[in-house]
């Protein structure tokens, strides 16, 4: 529901703020006062494009801002979320048109595009008159109107539930089939890679050990020479280190009787001799070891080369290569698992397809059953609204995919179109192509009179009283009142009979501001002011006792 509308520097509007409410909101005023500018302001909020000519002369930008109650509509919430717009209990929409050509739109403070604004606007306001925002001119909305008339809310919920279940399974199955196809194409390569790594029988830390062994074997002769030389110097040669230290140790031990410290030092040197003899034994064994082993060296080099090749293909370390094999084996296992998953999903899809088919057929049957009732009801309503002889038809066709099978959406599998002939003897044609703005307003008024509350809460009737007079005025007024019990209704009218039924009555006035410039103002009328305004609508600028009594009588009857 529209709670407030603020307009600044739009055409001849300087600045105004219009607080609105539920029920029937009526705007009256002389021709040319600017009532249509208010409709233009609302269409800007709904995403209409606007040229620089809408900006008030002498100013640089026009601004329109609207405050709405946030509708309880999951689809609208999803679209706002998709556009990255945060939702709250209210929805604030703002349009700014700058004289330089810049055109900005905001929803809840977030900058957005006119395309998004137009999408969001369809959930908020419907305008009936000479406007692009008439749901009657959009065939895709006809199914909504038929379902609203038929009270198919529960069937629509069942259809939507069946559709999203079917669509979810189908999406998962399609994705799985793509993965299977891709996996099958790579299967031979994956098997080769797994076998190649597996046959290598790699072990963590193996490369470091192989490098050490390779280095030792490649330097075997050098190691042997160093070991023999060191052994001779320590033990085998004359005047070796062991021999010389032994002599010194014995001499010091003999001097122990002269000085005890010398004896202790001799003992320590003797223990060093034992350690040197052990080291000499180790060096002797190293020196006696065989030298190079070409076969073993070649074996080590071949193993290291293989590891280098595997590292280039699968990872920087042996550990990474082994993790890669684990991933490959998991993928190969998944390909096999996918076949079982595919079969299970195919079975679920068959069940879901049956459910969606039943839901769509049930909904289609209900629509066809109600189509004749809507036809009869609409023709009766249109006759009451002064369109006697009008023929209204509801065409229900099955949507089909390119392969000829039924095409499902959350709305079912039907394409609904409204056809009409407004003149006797003429063939019925698509409603949007032949009905005038005033006729569209009355057709929608008739539709809303028959239907339960629709998705769009705020309705604007701009030309509903075109060509209406006499007793017909009261018929139109009562139907507007009926519709306003389920919707917030705005009606721009010249008929006092309609104005009398208003829950809120506003008068659009053209005047002058302090600078002497023409401006449009909107005034909320009190009870006394309503009598005056309706009196003027009945008898012209001069209010007489007769017109006032007539106005009071209209208000009294409407009040009942």
XYZ file of C-alpha atoms in Angstrom:
560
model
C 0.000 0.000 0.000
C 1.203 3.504 -0.857
C 1.635 5.437 2.390
C 3.134 8.703 1.183
C 4.082 10.432 -2.072
C 6.510 13.364 -2.223
C 7.037 15.372 -5.399
C 9.454 18.245 -6.011
C 10.024 20.379 -9.121
C 7.933 18.159 -11.403
C 6.192 20.126 -14.201
C 4.150 22.807 -12.384
C 4.471 21.121 -9.000
C 6.831 23.088 -6.802
C 6.789 20.797 -3.791
C 4.052 18.681 -2.249
C 3.623 15.753 0.101
C 0.582 13.501 -0.085
C -0.185 11.162 2.838
C -2.544 8.405 1.758
C -4.439 5.592 3.408
C -6.399 2.406 2.747
C -9.747 2.273 1.006
C -10.957 4.708 -1.644
C -8.741 7.762 -2.184
C -10.386 10.269 -4.549
C -8.671 13.186 -6.295
C -10.852 15.921 -7.752
C -10.128 19.300 -9.290
C -10.644 21.452 -12.354
C -9.339 20.302 -15.716
C -5.717 21.383 -16.085
C -5.166 21.634 -12.350
C -2.467 18.977 -12.484
C -4.184 15.716 -11.545
C -2.479 13.911 -14.405
C 0.910 15.126 -13.106
C 0.334 13.065 -9.984
C -0.236 10.014 -12.188
C 2.987 10.892 -14.012
C 4.776 11.027 -10.655
C 3.564 7.530 -9.785
C 4.604 6.169 -13.197
C 8.119 7.536 -12.573
C 8.207 5.536 -9.349
C 7.171 2.483 -11.396
C 10.126 2.836 -13.768
C 8.829 4.998 -16.626
C 11.442 6.870 -18.614
C 11.356 10.661 -18.371
C 12.741 13.485 -20.470
C 14.150 16.783 -19.217
C 10.824 18.486 -20.052
C 9.309 17.136 -16.840
C 11.664 19.303 -14.758
C 10.104 22.512 -13.491
C 11.415 25.600 -15.300
C 14.198 27.313 -13.429
C 15.245 24.209 -11.472
C 17.910 21.614 -12.141
C 16.242 18.364 -11.116
C 12.862 16.784 -10.455
C 12.432 14.333 -7.561
C 9.682 11.855 -6.768
C 9.738 9.720 -3.636
C 7.209 7.094 -2.487
C 6.827 5.153 0.736
C 5.101 1.742 0.557
C 4.196 -0.923 3.051
C 6.349 -3.914 2.120
C 3.920 -6.463 0.572
C 3.944 -10.011 1.900
C 5.062 -11.431 -1.443
C 7.804 -14.071 -1.622
C 8.393 -13.433 -5.329
C 8.895 -9.692 -4.751
C 11.264 -10.401 -1.842
C 13.253 -12.771 -4.073
C 13.570 -10.130 -6.800
C 14.743 -7.518 -4.284
C 17.293 -9.964 -2.883
C 18.463 -10.824 -6.396
C 18.996 -7.101 -7.045
C 21.017 -6.789 -3.820
C 18.398 -4.630 -2.078
C 17.789 -5.026 1.645
C 14.164 -5.400 2.689
C 12.362 -4.098 5.752
C 8.767 -3.413 6.775
C 8.692 -0.465 4.349
C 9.821 0.076 0.782
C 11.163 3.508 -0.191
C 11.532 4.316 -3.888
C 13.125 7.520 -5.170
C 13.594 8.877 -8.706
C 15.766 11.856 -9.590
C 15.837 13.374 -13.102
C 18.604 15.983 -13.577
C 18.544 18.585 -16.320
C 21.974 17.328 -17.479
C 20.372 14.002 -18.398
C 21.393 12.009 -15.351
C 18.605 9.698 -14.282
C 18.930 8.035 -10.865
C 16.701 5.518 -9.114
C 16.932 4.217 -5.552
C 15.156 1.442 -3.667
C 15.637 1.470 0.106
C 18.627 3.730 -0.409
C 20.358 1.397 -2.874
C 21.065 2.728 -6.355
C 19.257 0.625 -8.958
C 18.348 0.520 -12.646
C 15.081 1.475 -14.335
C 14.718 -2.146 -15.438
C 14.796 -3.362 -11.826
C 12.491 -0.503 -10.792
C 10.020 -1.483 -13.502
C 10.088 -5.123 -12.347
C 9.530 -4.147 -8.713
C 6.838 -1.606 -9.621
C 4.597 -4.308 -11.110
C 4.138 -5.738 -7.631
C 3.188 -2.393 -6.097
C 0.796 -0.384 -8.282
C -1.483 -0.973 -11.254
C -2.691 2.064 -13.202
C -5.814 1.870 -15.365
C -6.113 4.581 -17.963
C -3.706 5.770 -20.648
C -0.671 4.123 -19.087
C 1.805 1.364 -19.783
C 1.276 0.066 -16.262
C -2.025 -1.641 -16.956
C -1.847 -5.334 -16.121
C -4.668 -5.844 -18.626
C -2.284 -4.905 -21.425
C 0.170 -7.602 -20.323
C -1.153 -11.036 -21.376
C 1.110 -12.748 -18.834
C -0.953 -11.164 -16.065
C -4.289 -12.532 -17.380
C -3.664 -15.905 -15.765
C -3.255 -14.120 -12.423
C -6.569 -12.334 -12.870
C -8.369 -15.553 -13.816
C -6.891 -17.369 -10.808
C -7.824 -14.477 -8.529
C -11.402 -14.657 -9.808
C -11.501 -18.428 -9.464
C -10.003 -18.470 -5.985
C -7.286 -20.843 -7.116
C -4.820 -19.855 -4.406
C -4.471 -23.365 -2.958
C -4.180 -24.971 -6.397
C -1.530 -22.384 -7.343
C 0.439 -23.201 -4.211
C 0.283 -26.910 -5.014
C 1.344 -26.180 -8.592
C 4.262 -24.000 -7.493
C 5.373 -26.621 -4.956
C 5.235 -29.402 -7.579
C 7.054 -27.217 -10.135
C 9.955 -26.254 -7.867
C 10.338 -29.854 -6.711
C 10.423 -31.055 -10.338
C 12.736 -28.204 -11.425
C 15.146 -28.864 -8.552
C 15.437 -32.576 -9.365
C 15.800 -31.884 -13.087
C 18.533 -29.303 -12.478
C 20.436 -31.739 -10.252
C 20.037 -34.550 -12.801
C 21.160 -32.349 -15.709
C 24.223 -31.268 -13.749
C 25.043 -34.859 -12.835
C 24.771 -35.968 -16.451
C 27.192 -33.228 -17.498
C 29.636 -34.361 -14.816
C 29.292 -37.991 -15.896
C 29.891 -37.072 -19.525
C 32.922 -35.017 -18.618
C 34.178 -37.747 -16.262
C 33.675 -40.506 -18.828
C 35.672 -38.579 -21.402
C 38.542 -38.224 -18.895
C 38.214 -41.694 -17.403
C 40.992 -43.342 -19.433
C 43.372 -40.505 -18.597
C 42.460 -40.669 -14.909
C 42.989 -44.434 -14.824
C 46.386 -44.061 -16.540
C 47.422 -41.379 -14.043
C 46.328 -43.464 -11.061
C 48.200 -46.525 -12.354
C 51.315 -44.505 -13.191
C 51.534 -43.097 -9.660
C 50.559 -46.413 -8.072
C 53.189 -48.420 -9.956
C 55.893 -46.026 -8.731
C 55.194 -47.188 -5.142
C 56.394 -43.902 -3.724
C 57.026 -43.455 -0.017
C 57.071 -40.176 1.965
C 60.697 -39.012 2.543
C 62.031 -41.448 -0.060
C 63.522 -38.791 -2.324
C 65.793 -37.394 0.404
C 67.112 -40.862 1.276
C 67.773 -41.636 -2.390
C 69.687 -38.386 -2.841
C 71.897 -39.171 0.164
C 72.627 -42.707 -1.086
C 73.326 -41.394 -4.580
C 75.763 -38.805 -3.251
C 77.638 -41.388 -1.162
C 77.919 -43.869 -4.034
C 79.039 -41.261 -6.523
C 81.847 -40.150 -4.120
C 82.804 -43.672 -2.946
C 86.514 -43.530 -4.081
C 87.008 -40.136 -2.518
C 85.425 -41.363 0.723
C 87.675 -44.481 0.663
C 90.868 -42.434 0.180
C 89.955 -40.037 2.955
C 89.154 -42.911 5.334
C 92.463 -44.768 4.648
C 94.551 -41.620 5.048
C 92.847 -40.725 8.267
C 93.242 -44.295 9.614
C 96.999 -44.300 8.889
C 97.504 -40.922 10.490
C 95.591 -41.990 13.580
C 96.880 -45.573 13.983
C 98.838 -47.490 11.289
C 101.743 -45.173 10.381
C 104.864 -44.940 12.510
C 104.696 -41.989 14.838
C 100.881 -42.124 14.490
C 98.720 -40.070 16.750
C 97.834 -43.128 18.863
C 101.518 -44.066 19.274
C 102.598 -40.553 20.228
C 99.763 -39.991 22.674
C 100.449 -43.470 24.154
C 104.085 -42.543 24.831
C 103.041 -39.283 26.465
C 100.345 -41.039 28.531
C 102.823 -43.657 29.850
C 105.383 -41.011 30.758
C 102.834 -39.006 32.700
C 101.515 -42.036 34.545
C 105.153 -42.890 35.613
C 105.439 -39.364 36.993
C 102.377 -39.842 39.158
C 104.563 -40.495 42.179
C 106.146 -37.063 41.780
C 102.865 -35.211 41.046
C 99.401 -36.815 41.248
C 97.917 -34.386 38.706
C 100.354 -35.614 36.059
C 99.153 -39.156 36.648
C 95.522 -38.172 36.257
C 96.293 -36.381 32.996
C 98.087 -39.499 31.785
C 94.986 -41.561 32.567
C 92.765 -39.185 30.554
C 95.129 -39.372 27.586
C 95.014 -43.171 27.816
C 91.184 -43.071 27.467
C 91.606 -40.824 24.430
C 93.838 -43.468 22.890
C 91.044 -46.028 23.267
C 88.584 -43.700 21.463
C 91.087 -43.040 18.686
C 91.594 -46.760 18.220
C 87.774 -47.195 17.867
C 87.655 -44.380 15.295
C 90.567 -45.935 13.423
C 88.633 -49.202 13.265
C 85.635 -47.429 11.705
C 87.891 -45.685 9.190
C 89.618 -48.956 8.364
C 86.257 -50.586 7.573
C 85.283 -47.636 5.358
C 88.612 -47.861 3.578
C 88.215 -51.571 2.980
C 84.657 -51.156 1.578
C 84.147 -51.746 -2.145
C 84.390 -48.617 -4.296
C 81.897 -47.585 -6.965
C 78.887 -49.773 -7.822
C 77.798 -48.690 -11.364
C 74.668 -50.850 -11.325
C 73.457 -49.487 -8.007
C 74.337 -45.941 -9.069
C 72.322 -46.352 -12.275
C 69.420 -47.778 -10.290
C 69.417 -44.784 -7.931
C 69.614 -42.287 -10.810
C 66.739 -43.996 -12.649
C 64.573 -43.878 -9.519
C 65.336 -40.181 -8.958
C 64.596 -39.388 -12.642
C 61.220 -41.107 -12.351
C 60.368 -39.077 -9.247
C 61.355 -35.841 -11.030
C 59.029 -36.689 -13.949
C 56.136 -37.488 -11.613
C 56.731 -34.207 -9.757
C 56.491 -32.267 -13.011
C 53.099 -33.877 -13.727
C 51.453 -34.263 -10.359
C 53.039 -32.153 -7.621
C 56.133 -30.537 -6.145
C 56.747 -33.255 -3.571
C 56.122 -36.966 -3.129
C 53.470 -36.096 -0.546
C 51.643 -33.926 -3.094
C 51.858 -36.677 -5.721
C 50.288 -39.160 -3.295
C 47.491 -36.678 -2.470
C 46.909 -36.233 -6.212
C 46.475 -39.993 -6.609
C 43.955 -40.001 -3.778
C 41.959 -37.240 -5.540
C 42.097 -39.104 -8.865
C 40.908 -42.321 -7.239
C 38.072 -40.405 -5.542
C 36.984 -38.987 -8.922
C 37.111 -42.433 -10.527
C 35.009 -43.781 -7.690
C 32.554 -40.901 -8.068
C 32.030 -41.717 -11.742
C 30.820 -45.119 -10.692
C 28.756 -43.623 -7.852
C 27.213 -41.091 -10.269
C 25.623 -43.898 -12.247
C 23.727 -45.039 -9.183
C 22.848 -41.442 -8.273
C 21.603 -40.852 -11.812
C 19.301 -43.820 -11.656
C 17.885 -42.663 -8.317
C 17.334 -39.112 -9.617
C 15.692 -40.412 -12.799
C 13.254 -42.401 -10.679
C 12.529 -39.322 -8.530
C 12.052 -37.201 -11.659
C 9.441 -39.622 -12.988
C 7.476 -39.268 -9.734
C 7.899 -35.463 -9.748
C 6.815 -35.320 -13.409
C 3.650 -37.208 -12.576
C 2.983 -34.841 -9.679
C 3.535 -31.699 -11.755
C 1.403 -33.111 -14.565
C -1.455 -33.850 -12.160
C -1.137 -30.415 -10.503
C -1.093 -28.651 -13.892
C -4.068 -30.651 -15.210
C -6.035 -29.992 -12.019
C -5.297 -26.274 -12.193
C -6.079 -26.169 -15.917
C -9.392 -27.938 -15.311
C -10.304 -25.434 -12.594
C -9.444 -22.553 -14.911
C -11.522 -23.913 -17.754
C -14.392 -24.450 -15.357
C -14.207 -20.844 -14.134
C -13.604 -19.317 -17.570
C -17.297 -19.471 -18.514
C -18.286 -17.983 -15.141
C -15.793 -15.150 -15.660
C -17.197 -14.546 -19.142
C -20.748 -14.351 -17.840
C -19.781 -12.245 -14.842
C -17.700 -9.828 -16.895
C -20.387 -9.309 -19.531
C -22.941 -8.642 -16.782
C -20.601 -6.234 -14.987
C -19.709 -4.432 -18.223
C -23.398 -4.013 -19.031
C -23.904 -2.430 -15.624
C -20.938 -0.151 -16.348
C -22.461 1.129 -19.592
C -20.756 -1.251 -22.020
C -23.909 -3.077 -23.071
C -23.379 -5.650 -25.811
C -19.710 -6.168 -24.984
C -18.526 -9.755 -25.502
C -15.784 -11.035 -23.215
C -13.902 -14.284 -23.876
C -11.254 -16.205 -21.943
C -8.874 -18.143 -24.190
C -6.904 -20.906 -22.445
C -4.148 -22.573 -24.463
C -1.557 -25.126 -23.414
C 2.040 -23.955 -23.382
C 4.253 -26.352 -25.346
C 8.005 -26.857 -25.502
C 9.805 -27.142 -28.888
C 9.580 -30.940 -28.646
C 5.808 -30.736 -28.318
C 5.654 -31.712 -24.646
C 3.881 -29.585 -22.059
C 5.891 -26.616 -20.855
C 5.553 -26.088 -17.118
C 6.078 -23.008 -14.986
C 5.090 -22.376 -11.397
C 1.824 -21.036 -12.861
C 1.024 -24.297 -14.605
C 1.024 -25.098 -18.309
C -1.676 -22.677 -19.508
C -1.427 -19.457 -21.475
C -4.473 -17.317 -20.676
C -5.594 -14.436 -22.879
C -8.561 -12.098 -22.549
C -10.443 -11.188 -25.745
C -13.196 -8.608 -26.102
C -15.578 -7.002 -28.537
C -16.884 -3.670 -27.264
C -19.232 -3.126 -30.187
C -21.997 -5.512 -31.322
C -21.181 -7.397 -34.510
C -17.409 -7.120 -34.148
C -15.190 -10.146 -33.638
C -13.448 -10.549 -30.329
C -9.822 -9.471 -30.388
C -7.016 -9.278 -27.812
C -8.163 -6.879 -25.155
C -5.013 -4.758 -25.122
C -5.316 -3.976 -28.851
C -8.838 -2.600 -29.057
C -9.880 -1.148 -25.695
C -9.437 2.563 -24.986
C -8.053 3.917 -21.722
C -11.528 4.532 -20.290
C -12.730 1.107 -21.400
C -9.693 -0.550 -19.856
C -10.434 1.219 -16.574
C -14.003 -0.030 -16.574
C -12.987 -3.540 -17.668
C -10.541 -3.745 -14.778
C -13.122 -2.281 -12.418
C -15.491 -5.031 -13.528
C -12.738 -7.636 -13.102
C -11.832 -6.431 -9.626
C -15.501 -6.320 -8.650
C -15.718 -10.043 -9.400
C -12.353 -11.131 -8.011
C -10.846 -11.658 -4.611
C -7.857 -9.579 -3.550
C -5.099 -9.720 -6.148
C -1.314 -9.587 -5.852
C -1.106 -5.825 -6.496
C -2.629 -3.938 -3.580
C -2.690 -0.362 -4.938
C -4.919 0.393 -7.954
C -5.172 3.720 -9.761
C -8.231 4.434 -11.950
C -7.624 7.446 -14.159
C -10.416 7.464 -16.745
C -13.030 5.221 -15.213
C -15.698 7.961 -15.432
C -15.097 8.762 -19.115
C -18.481 8.957 -20.850
C -20.327 8.070 -17.647
C -23.257 10.081 -16.334
C -26.639 9.820 -14.661
C -27.515 6.592 -12.858
C -24.378 4.936 -14.267
C -22.262 7.233 -12.070
C -23.621 5.637 -8.922
C -23.006 2.133 -10.328
C -19.363 2.985 -11.026
C -19.025 4.578 -7.589
C -20.390 1.526 -5.782
C -18.108 -0.806 -7.719
C -15.108 1.345 -6.829
C -16.191 1.190 -3.212
C -16.454 -2.607 -3.421
C -12.979 -2.906 -4.910
C -11.563 -0.533 -2.274
C -12.622 -2.941 0.471
C -9.892 -5.321 -0.733
C -7.429 -2.853 -2.288
C -6.085 0.625 -1.819
C -7.796 2.533 -4.660
C -6.969 5.941 -6.129
C -9.503 7.450 -8.471
C -9.211 10.689 -10.387
C -12.749 11.763 -11.120
C -15.084 14.570 -12.145
C -18.156 12.740 -10.847
C -19.631 13.884 -7.512
C -21.234 10.442 -7.056
C -17.758 8.841 -6.942
C -16.279 11.584 -4.752
C -19.056 11.048 -2.208
C -17.893 7.479 -1.528
C -14.288 8.458 -0.753
C -12.573 7.386 2.443
C -10.094 10.199 1.740
C -10.883 13.117 -0.527
C -8.137 15.327 -2.011
C -8.619 18.404 -4.165
C -5.945 19.252 -6.739
C -5.668 23.043 -7.039
C -3.752 25.224 -9.460
C -2.594 28.452 -7.834
C 0.362 30.810 -7.476
C 3.274 30.805 -5.063
C 4.899 33.797 -3.371
C 6.900 34.568 -6.522
C 3.735 34.616 -8.604
C 4.537 31.360 -10.413
C 1.851 28.801 -11.230
C 1.947 25.774 -8.950
C -0.147 22.661 -8.362
C -1.150 21.901 -4.782
C -3.067 19.033 -3.208
C -5.352 19.625 -0.245
C -6.880 16.961 2.002
C -10.518 17.963 2.480
C -12.406 18.070 5.751
C -16.102 17.102 5.919
C -17.221 20.716 5.327
C -14.714 21.155 2.507
C -15.969 17.946 0.905
C -19.518 19.365 0.834
C -18.194 22.482 -0.892
C -16.157 20.522 -3.438
C -18.985 18.139 -4.311
C -21.361 21.151 -4.543
C -19.029 22.716 -7.117
C -18.865 19.413 -9.010
C -22.685 19.398 -9.089
C -23.356 22.995 -10.013
C -20.212 24.804 -11.042
C -18.128 27.473 -9.251
C -21.106 29.061 -7.469
C -22.337 27.042 -4.515
C -26.083 27.341 -4.027
C -28.329 26.038 -1.309
C -29.667 23.491 -3.777
C -26.250 22.150 -4.752
C -25.188 22.031 -1.100
C -28.300 20.057 -0.144
C -27.657 17.721 -3.050
C -24.039 17.288 -1.926
C -25.144 16.525 1.643
C -27.636 13.992 0.319
C -24.944 12.260 -1.774
C -22.596 12.076 1.222
C -25.399 10.792 3.449
C -26.367 8.060 0.991
C -22.721 7.093 0.503
C -22.255 6.979 4.261
C -25.014 4.411 4.572
